[in-house]
Short mmCIF file of C-alpha atoms in Angstrom, two decimals:
data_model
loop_
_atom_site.label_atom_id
_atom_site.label_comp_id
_atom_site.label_asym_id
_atom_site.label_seq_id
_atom_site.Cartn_x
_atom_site.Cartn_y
_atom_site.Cartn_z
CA UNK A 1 15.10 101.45 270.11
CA UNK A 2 12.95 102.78 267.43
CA UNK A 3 15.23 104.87 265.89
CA UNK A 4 17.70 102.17 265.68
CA UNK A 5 15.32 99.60 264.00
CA UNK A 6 14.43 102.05 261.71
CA UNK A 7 18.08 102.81 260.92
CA UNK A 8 18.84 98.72 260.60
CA UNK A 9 15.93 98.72 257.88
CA UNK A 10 17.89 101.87 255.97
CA UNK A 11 20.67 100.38 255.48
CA UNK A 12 19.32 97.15 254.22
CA UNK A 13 17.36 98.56 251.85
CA UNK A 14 19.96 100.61 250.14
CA UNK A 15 22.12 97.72 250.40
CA UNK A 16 19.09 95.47 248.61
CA UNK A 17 18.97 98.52 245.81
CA UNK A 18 23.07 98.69 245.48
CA UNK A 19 23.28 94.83 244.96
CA UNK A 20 20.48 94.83 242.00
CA UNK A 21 22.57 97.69 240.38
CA UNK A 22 25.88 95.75 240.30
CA UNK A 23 24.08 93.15 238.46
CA UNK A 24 22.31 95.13 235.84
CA UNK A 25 25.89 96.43 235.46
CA UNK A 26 27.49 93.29 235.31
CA UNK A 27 24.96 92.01 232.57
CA UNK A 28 25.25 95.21 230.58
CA UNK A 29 28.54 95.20 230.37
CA UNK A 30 28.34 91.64 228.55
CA UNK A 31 25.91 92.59 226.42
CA UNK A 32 27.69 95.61 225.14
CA UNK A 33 30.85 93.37 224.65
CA UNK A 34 29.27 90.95 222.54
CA UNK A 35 27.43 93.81 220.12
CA UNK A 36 31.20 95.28 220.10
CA UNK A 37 32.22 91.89 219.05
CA UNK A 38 29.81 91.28 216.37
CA UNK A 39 30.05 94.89 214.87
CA UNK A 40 33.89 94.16 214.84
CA UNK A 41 33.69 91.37 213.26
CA UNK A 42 31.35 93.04 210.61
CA UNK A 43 33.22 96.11 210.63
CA UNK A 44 36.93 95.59 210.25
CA UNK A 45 37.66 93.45 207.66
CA UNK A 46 37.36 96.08 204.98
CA UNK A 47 39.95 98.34 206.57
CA UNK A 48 42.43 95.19 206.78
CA UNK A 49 41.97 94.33 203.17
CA UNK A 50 42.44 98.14 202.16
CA UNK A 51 45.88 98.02 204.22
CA UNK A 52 46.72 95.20 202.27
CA UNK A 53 45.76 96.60 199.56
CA UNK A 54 48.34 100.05 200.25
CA UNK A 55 50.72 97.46 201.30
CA UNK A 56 50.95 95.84 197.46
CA UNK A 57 50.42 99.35 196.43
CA UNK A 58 53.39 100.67 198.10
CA UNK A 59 55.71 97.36 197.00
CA UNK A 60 54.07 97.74 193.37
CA UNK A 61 55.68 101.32 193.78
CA UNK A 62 58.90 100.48 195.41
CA UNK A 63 59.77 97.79 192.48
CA UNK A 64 58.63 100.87 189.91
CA UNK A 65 60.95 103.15 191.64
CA UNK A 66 63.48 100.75 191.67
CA UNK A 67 62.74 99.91 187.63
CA UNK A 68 63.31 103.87 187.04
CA UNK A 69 66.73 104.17 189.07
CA UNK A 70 67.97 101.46 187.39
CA UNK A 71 66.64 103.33 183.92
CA UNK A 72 67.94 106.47 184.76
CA UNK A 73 71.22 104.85 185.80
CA UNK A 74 71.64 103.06 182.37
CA UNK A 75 70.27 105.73 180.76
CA UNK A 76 72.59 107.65 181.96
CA UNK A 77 75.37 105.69 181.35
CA UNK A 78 74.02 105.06 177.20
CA UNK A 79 74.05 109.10 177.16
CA UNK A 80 77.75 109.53 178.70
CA UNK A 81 78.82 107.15 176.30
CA UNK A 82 76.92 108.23 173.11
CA UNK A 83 78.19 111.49 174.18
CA UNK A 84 81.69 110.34 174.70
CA UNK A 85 81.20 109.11 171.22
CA UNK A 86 80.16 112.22 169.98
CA UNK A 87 82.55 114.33 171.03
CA UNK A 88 85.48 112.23 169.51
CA UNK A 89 85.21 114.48 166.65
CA UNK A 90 83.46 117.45 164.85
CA UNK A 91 82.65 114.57 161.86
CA UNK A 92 80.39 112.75 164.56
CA UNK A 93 78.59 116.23 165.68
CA UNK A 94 77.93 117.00 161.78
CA UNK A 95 76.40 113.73 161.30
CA UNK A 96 74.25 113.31 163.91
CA UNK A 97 73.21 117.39 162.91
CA UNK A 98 72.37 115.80 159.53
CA UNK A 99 70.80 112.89 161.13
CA UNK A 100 68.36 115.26 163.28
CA UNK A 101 67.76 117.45 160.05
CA UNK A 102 66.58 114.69 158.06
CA UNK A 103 64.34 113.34 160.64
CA UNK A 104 62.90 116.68 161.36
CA UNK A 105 61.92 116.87 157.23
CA UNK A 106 60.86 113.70 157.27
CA UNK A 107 58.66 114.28 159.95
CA UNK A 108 57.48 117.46 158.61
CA UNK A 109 56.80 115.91 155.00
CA UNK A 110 54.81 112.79 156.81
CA UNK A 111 52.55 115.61 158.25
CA UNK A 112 52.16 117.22 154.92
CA UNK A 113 51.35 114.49 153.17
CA UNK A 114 48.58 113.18 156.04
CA UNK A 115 47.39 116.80 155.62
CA UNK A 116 46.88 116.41 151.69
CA UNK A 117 45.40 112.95 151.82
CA UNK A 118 42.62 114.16 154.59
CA UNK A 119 41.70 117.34 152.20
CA UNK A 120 40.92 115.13 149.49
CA UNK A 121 44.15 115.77 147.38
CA UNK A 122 45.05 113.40 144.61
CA UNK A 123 48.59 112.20 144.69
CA UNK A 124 50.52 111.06 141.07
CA UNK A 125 51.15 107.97 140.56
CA UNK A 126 54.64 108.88 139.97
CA UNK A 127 55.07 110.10 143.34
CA UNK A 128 54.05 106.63 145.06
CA UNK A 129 56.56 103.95 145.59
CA UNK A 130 55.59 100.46 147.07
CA UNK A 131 56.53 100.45 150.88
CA UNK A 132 58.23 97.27 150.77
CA UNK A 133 60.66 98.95 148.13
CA UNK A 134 63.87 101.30 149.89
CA UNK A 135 64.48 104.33 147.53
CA UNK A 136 67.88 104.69 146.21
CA UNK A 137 70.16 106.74 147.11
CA UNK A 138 71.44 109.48 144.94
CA UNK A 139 74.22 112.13 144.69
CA UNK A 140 72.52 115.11 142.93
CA UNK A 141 69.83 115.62 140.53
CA UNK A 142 70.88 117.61 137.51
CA UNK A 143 67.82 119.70 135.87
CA UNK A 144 68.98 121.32 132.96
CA UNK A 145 66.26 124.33 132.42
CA UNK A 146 64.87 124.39 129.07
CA UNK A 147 61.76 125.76 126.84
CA UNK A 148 60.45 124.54 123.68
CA UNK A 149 62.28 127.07 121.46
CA UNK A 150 65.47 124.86 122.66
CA UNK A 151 65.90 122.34 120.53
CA UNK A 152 68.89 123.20 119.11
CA UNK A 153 70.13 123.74 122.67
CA UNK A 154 69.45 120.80 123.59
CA UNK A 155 71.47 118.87 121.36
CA UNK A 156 74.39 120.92 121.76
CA UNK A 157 74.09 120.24 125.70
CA UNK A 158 73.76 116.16 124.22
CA UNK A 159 76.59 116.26 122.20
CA UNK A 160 78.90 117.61 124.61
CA UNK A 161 78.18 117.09 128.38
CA UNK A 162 75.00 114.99 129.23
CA UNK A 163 75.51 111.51 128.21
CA UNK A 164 73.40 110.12 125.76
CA UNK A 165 71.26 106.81 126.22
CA UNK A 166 72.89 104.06 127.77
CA UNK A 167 75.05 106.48 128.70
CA UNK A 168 73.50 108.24 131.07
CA UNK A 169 71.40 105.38 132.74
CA UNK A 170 74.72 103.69 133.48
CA UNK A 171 75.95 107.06 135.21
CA UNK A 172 72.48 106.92 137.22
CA UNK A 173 72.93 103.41 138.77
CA UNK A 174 77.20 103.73 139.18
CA UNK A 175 77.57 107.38 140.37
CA UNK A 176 74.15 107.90 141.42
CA UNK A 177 73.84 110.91 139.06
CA UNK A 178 70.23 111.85 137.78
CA UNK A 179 70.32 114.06 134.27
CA UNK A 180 66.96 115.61 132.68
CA UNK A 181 66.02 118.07 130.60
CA UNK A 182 63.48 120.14 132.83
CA UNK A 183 60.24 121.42 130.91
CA UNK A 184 56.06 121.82 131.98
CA UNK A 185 53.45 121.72 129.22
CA UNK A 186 51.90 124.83 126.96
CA UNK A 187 48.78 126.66 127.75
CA UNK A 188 47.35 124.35 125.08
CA UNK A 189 48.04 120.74 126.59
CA UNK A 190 48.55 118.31 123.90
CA UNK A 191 48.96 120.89 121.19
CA UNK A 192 51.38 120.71 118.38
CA UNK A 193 54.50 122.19 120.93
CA UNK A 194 53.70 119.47 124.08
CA UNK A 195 54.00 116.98 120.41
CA UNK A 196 57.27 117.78 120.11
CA UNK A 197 58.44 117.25 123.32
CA UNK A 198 56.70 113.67 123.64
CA UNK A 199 58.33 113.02 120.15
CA UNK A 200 61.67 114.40 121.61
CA UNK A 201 61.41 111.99 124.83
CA UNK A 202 60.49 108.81 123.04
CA UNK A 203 63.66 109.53 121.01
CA UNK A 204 66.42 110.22 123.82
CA UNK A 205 64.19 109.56 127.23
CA UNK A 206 66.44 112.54 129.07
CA UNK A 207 63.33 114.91 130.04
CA UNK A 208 61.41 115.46 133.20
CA UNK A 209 57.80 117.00 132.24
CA UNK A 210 56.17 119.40 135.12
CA UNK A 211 52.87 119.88 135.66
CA UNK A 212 53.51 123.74 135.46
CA UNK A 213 52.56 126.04 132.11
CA UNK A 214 55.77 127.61 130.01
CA UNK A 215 56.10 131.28 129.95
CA UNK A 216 59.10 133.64 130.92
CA UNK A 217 57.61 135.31 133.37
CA UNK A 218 56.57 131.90 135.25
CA UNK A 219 59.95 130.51 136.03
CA UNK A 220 59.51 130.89 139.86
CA UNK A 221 56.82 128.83 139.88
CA UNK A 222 58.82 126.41 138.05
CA UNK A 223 61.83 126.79 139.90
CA UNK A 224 59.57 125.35 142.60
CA UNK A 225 58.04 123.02 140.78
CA UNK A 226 60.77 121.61 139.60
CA UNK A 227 62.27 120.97 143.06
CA UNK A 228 59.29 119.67 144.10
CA UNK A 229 59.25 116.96 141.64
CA UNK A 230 62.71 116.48 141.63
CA UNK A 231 62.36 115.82 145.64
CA UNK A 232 59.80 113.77 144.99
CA UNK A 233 60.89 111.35 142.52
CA UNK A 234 64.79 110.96 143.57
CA UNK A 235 66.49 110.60 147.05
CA UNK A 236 69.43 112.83 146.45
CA UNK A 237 72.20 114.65 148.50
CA UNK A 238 71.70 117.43 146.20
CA UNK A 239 69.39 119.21 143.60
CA UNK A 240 70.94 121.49 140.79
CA UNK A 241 69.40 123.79 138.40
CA UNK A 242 71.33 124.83 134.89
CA UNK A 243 70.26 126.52 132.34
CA UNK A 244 70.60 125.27 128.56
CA UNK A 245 72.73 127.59 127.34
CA UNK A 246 75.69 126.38 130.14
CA UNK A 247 78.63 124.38 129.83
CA UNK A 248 79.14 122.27 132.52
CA UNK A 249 81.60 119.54 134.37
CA UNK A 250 79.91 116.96 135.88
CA UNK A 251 82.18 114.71 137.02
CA UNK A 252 83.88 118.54 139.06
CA UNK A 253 80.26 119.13 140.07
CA UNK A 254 79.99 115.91 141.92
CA UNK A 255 83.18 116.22 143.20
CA UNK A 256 82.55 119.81 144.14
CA UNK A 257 79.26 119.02 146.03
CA UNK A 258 80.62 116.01 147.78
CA UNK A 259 82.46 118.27 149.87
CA UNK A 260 79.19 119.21 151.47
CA UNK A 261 77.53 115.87 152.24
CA UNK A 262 77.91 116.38 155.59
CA UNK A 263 76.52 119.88 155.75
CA UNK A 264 72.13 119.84 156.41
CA UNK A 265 70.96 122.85 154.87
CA UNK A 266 73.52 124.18 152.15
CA UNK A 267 72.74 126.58 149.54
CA UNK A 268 75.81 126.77 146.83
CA UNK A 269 76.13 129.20 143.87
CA UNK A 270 78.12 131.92 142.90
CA UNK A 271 76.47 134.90 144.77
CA UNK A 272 75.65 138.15 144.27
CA UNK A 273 73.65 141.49 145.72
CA UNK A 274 72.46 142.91 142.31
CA UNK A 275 70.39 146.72 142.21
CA UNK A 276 66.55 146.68 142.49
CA UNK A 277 65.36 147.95 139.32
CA UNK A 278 62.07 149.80 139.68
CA UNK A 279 62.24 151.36 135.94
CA UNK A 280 59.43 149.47 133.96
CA UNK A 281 60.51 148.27 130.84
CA UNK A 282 64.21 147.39 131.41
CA UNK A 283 65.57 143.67 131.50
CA UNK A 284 64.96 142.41 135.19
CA UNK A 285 62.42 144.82 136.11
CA UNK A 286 61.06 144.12 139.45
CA UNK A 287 57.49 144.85 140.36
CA UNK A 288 57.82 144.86 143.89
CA UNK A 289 60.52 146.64 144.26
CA UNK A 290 58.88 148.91 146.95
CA UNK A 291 59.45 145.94 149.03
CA UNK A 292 62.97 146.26 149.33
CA UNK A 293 63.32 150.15 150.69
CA UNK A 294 64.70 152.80 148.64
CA UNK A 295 64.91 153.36 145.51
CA UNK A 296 68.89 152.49 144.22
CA UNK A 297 68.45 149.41 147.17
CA UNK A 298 70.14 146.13 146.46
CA UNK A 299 68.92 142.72 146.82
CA UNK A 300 69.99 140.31 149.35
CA UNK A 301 72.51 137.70 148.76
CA UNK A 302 71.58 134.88 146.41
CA UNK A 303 73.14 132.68 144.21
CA UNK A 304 73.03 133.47 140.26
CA UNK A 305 71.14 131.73 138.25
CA UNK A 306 72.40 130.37 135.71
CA UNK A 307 73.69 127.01 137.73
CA UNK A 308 73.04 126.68 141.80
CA UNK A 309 72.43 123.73 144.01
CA UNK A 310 70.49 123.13 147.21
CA UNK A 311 71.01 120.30 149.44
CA UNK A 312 68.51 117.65 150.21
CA UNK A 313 66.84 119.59 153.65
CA UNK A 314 66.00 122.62 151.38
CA UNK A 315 64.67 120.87 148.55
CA UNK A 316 62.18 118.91 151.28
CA UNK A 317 61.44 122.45 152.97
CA UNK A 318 60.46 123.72 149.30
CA UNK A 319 58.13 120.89 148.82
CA UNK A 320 56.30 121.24 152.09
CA UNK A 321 55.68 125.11 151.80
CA UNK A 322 55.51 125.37 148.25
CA UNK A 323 52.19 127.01 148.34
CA UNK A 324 52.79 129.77 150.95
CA UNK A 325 56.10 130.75 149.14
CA UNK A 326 56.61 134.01 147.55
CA UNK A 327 57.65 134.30 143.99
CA UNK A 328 59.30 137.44 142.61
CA UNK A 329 59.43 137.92 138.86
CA UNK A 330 63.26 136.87 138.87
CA UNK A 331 64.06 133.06 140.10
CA UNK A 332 66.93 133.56 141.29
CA UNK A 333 65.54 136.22 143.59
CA UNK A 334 62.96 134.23 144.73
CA UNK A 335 64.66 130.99 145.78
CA UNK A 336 67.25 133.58 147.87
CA UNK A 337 64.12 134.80 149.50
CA UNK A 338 63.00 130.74 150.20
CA UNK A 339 65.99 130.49 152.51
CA UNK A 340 65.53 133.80 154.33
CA UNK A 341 65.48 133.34 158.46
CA UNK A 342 66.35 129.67 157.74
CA UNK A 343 70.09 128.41 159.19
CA UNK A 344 71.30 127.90 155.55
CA UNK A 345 74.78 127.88 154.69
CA UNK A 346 75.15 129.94 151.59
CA UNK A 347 78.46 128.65 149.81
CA UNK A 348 79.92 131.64 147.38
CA UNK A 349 81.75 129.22 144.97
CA UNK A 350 83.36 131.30 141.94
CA UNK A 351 84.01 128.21 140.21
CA UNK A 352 80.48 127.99 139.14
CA UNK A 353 80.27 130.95 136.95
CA UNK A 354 83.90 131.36 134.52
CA UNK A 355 83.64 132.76 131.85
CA UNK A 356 83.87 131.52 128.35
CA UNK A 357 87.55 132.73 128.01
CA UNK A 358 89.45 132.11 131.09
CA UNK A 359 88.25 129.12 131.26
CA UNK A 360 90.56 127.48 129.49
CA UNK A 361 93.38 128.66 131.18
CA UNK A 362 92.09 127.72 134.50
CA UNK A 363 91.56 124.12 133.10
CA UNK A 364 95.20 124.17 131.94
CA UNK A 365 96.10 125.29 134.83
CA UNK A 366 94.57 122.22 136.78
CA UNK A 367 91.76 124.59 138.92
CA UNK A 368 88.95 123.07 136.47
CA UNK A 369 85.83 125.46 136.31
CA UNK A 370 82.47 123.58 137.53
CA UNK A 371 80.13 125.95 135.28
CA UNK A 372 80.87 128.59 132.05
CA UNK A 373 79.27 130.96 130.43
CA UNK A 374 79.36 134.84 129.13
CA UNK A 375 77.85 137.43 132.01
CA UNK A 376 76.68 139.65 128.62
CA UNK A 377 74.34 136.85 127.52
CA UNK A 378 73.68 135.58 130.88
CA UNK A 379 74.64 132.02 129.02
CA UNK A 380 76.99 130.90 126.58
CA UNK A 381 76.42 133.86 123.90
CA UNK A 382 74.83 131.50 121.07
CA UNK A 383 75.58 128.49 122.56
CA UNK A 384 73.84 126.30 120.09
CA UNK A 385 76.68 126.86 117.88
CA UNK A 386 79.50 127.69 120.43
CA UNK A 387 78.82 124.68 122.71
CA UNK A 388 81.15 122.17 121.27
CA UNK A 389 84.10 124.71 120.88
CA UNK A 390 83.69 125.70 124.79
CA UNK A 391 83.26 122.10 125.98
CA UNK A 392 86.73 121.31 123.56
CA UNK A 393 88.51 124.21 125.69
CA UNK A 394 87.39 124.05 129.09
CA UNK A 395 85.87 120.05 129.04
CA UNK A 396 87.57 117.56 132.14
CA UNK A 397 87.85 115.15 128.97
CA UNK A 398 85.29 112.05 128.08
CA UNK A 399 86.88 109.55 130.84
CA UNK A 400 86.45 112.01 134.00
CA UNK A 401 83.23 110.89 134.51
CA UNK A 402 84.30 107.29 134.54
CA UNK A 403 87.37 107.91 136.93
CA UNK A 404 85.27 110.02 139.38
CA UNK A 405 84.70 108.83 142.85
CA UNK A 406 82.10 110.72 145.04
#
């Protein structure tokens, strides 16, 4: 009986115990659920915005992506039809060559000229224009080489085939063709020679002055001077250098460099590959001729220079490196060496150098030279007098000027 009472009592007590525990368990559970309630609440909204957040992200994205199809899909349809454009014919392909040419020197002299302005460099007057203001247009700029010793030169060269005065303005603004007498100062600025000139220029107006000192041995560094200015000054197609003592058709020069409009980088003249002459004292000595191999060596090709023209890409490239290019004693040699590694078209155009004699025979003949003069004098042999009879025989007459079309 005992034992059974006793076992009664065991079970009610561990009954008692496993009731209590059910309810401490029921009540816990609550309480956790509510503290996982509030920390939810607390908790989670920041994820939910950030979702929201990714979801305008992604639909920002999706309209982007949708913006650049569409771009790529008209872009590529503007560059199947600009190309479709282009390759109607080699005229479009030259032009739009030309077109990246000039942008490329424009871009190029727009860096130089930030350059100068940041080092401090003063910039002529004569070399600003007013940005409202479009520069005209030109065909070539004609710069007719010439010392002070010239006068008589240059009135022959007047009286025959540079248009005086009026003249010569009118062939400016109707042909767009630019005529000066091309000439720096004298180691003594404003001495009796630099007189002369000023005299000389208040009389006719036909002269553009360099900042560059005269001397024979200095016309490289007027050479690229000159274009430098030139460049500067006029927007041309083309720049051409003559000398003083050569007789010359304009109105077959324009007509002659026309031809090339469409060509960026063109270097015409009548060209040659003359010997190296290392011998001191002889005519056209050349100091460095070590630089060009062994003795008996010839130059490289390059135009002549008595008349030769550059087109408007070189004359820019000329004025943007003009202090880091070499000049040789001769300047014909060293504007051939200018254009060295450079995709230049070097035109060989016999027309540019007749002689004095046939001439006339070609103009009779109807193949009108551009340029004469006698190889033995490297010029007209004294042209001063001998101008007016060459211009009579081998002249394109007063009205071809007037007639022309470029």
């Amino acid at each position: 009986m005992s034992m059974k009472h006793h076992h009664r009592g065991g079970v009610e007590l561990s009954a008692s115990k496993s009731f209590v525990s059910k309810k401490w368990t029921f009540l816990l559970c609550i309480g956790f659920f509510c503290a996982g309630t509030l920390f939810s609440d607390r908790m989670w909204p920041e994820p939910e915005a950030n979702a929201v957040s990714r979801e305008a992200s992604d639909e920002r994205l999706h309209l982007v992506s949708e913006d650049c199809d569409s771009s790529k899909k008209s872009l590529k349809l503007e560059t199947k039809d600009s190309l479709g454009e282009v390759y109607k014919t080699p005229d479009a392909i030259k032009t739009l060559d030309k077109t990246i040419s000039n942008l490329e020197m424009e871009l190029a002299a727009a860096r130089a000229a930030q350059e100068s302005i940041m080092n401090g460099s003063p910039v002529s007057d004569d070399f600003k224009l007013p940005e409202t203001v479009t520069r005209r247009k030109y065909l070539m700029v004609v710069g007719v080489n010439t010392a002070f010793s010239s006068r008589k030169r240059r009135d022959s060269v007047r009286a025959t085939w540079m248009p005086p005065g009026e003249d010569r303005k009118k062939l400016e603004e109707e042909k767009g063709i630019v005529m000066r007498f091309v000439i720096g100062h004298s180691a003594t600025p404003g001495g009796i020679l630099d007189r002369a000139i000023q005299a000389e220029e208040s009389k006719h107006g036909d002269f553009l002055r360099l900042d560059h000192v005269e001397g024979y041995l200095e016309l490289s560094a007027k050479t690229k001077s000159y274009f430098t200015t030139a460049f500067a000054l006029w927007d041309a197609d083309f720049y051409v250098k003559v000398d003083d003592d050569v007789h010359v058709n304009i109105a077959t020069l324009g007509a002659e460099l026309a031809r090339y409009r469409m060509k960026p980088r063109v270097y015409i003249g009548c060209m040659k590959s003359g010997p190296v002459l290392a011998q001191k004292g002889v005519r056209y000595h050349e100091p460095e001729y070590w630089k060009f191999g062994e003795e008996g060596n010839k130059y490289f090709r390059h135009a002549t220079g008595q008349l030769y023209a550059i087109s408007r890409e070189l004359a820019s490239y000329i004025s943007i490196n003009q202090n880091v290019l070499h000049k040789y004693v001769n300047e014909d040699v060293s504007l051939g060496s200018w254009f060295l590694g450079l995709d230049v078209e070097h035109v060989d155009d016999r027309r540019l150098c007749c002689g004095t004699t046939d001439c006339e025979w070609k103009a009779q003949a109807g193949n009108m030279c551009v340029a004469s003069f006698d190889w033995s004098c490297s010029g007209i042999c004294r042209s001063a007098d001998r101008m007016k009879d060459v211009h009579r025989r081998c002249g394109e007459g007063p009205n071809a000027l007037l007639a022309a079309s470029f």
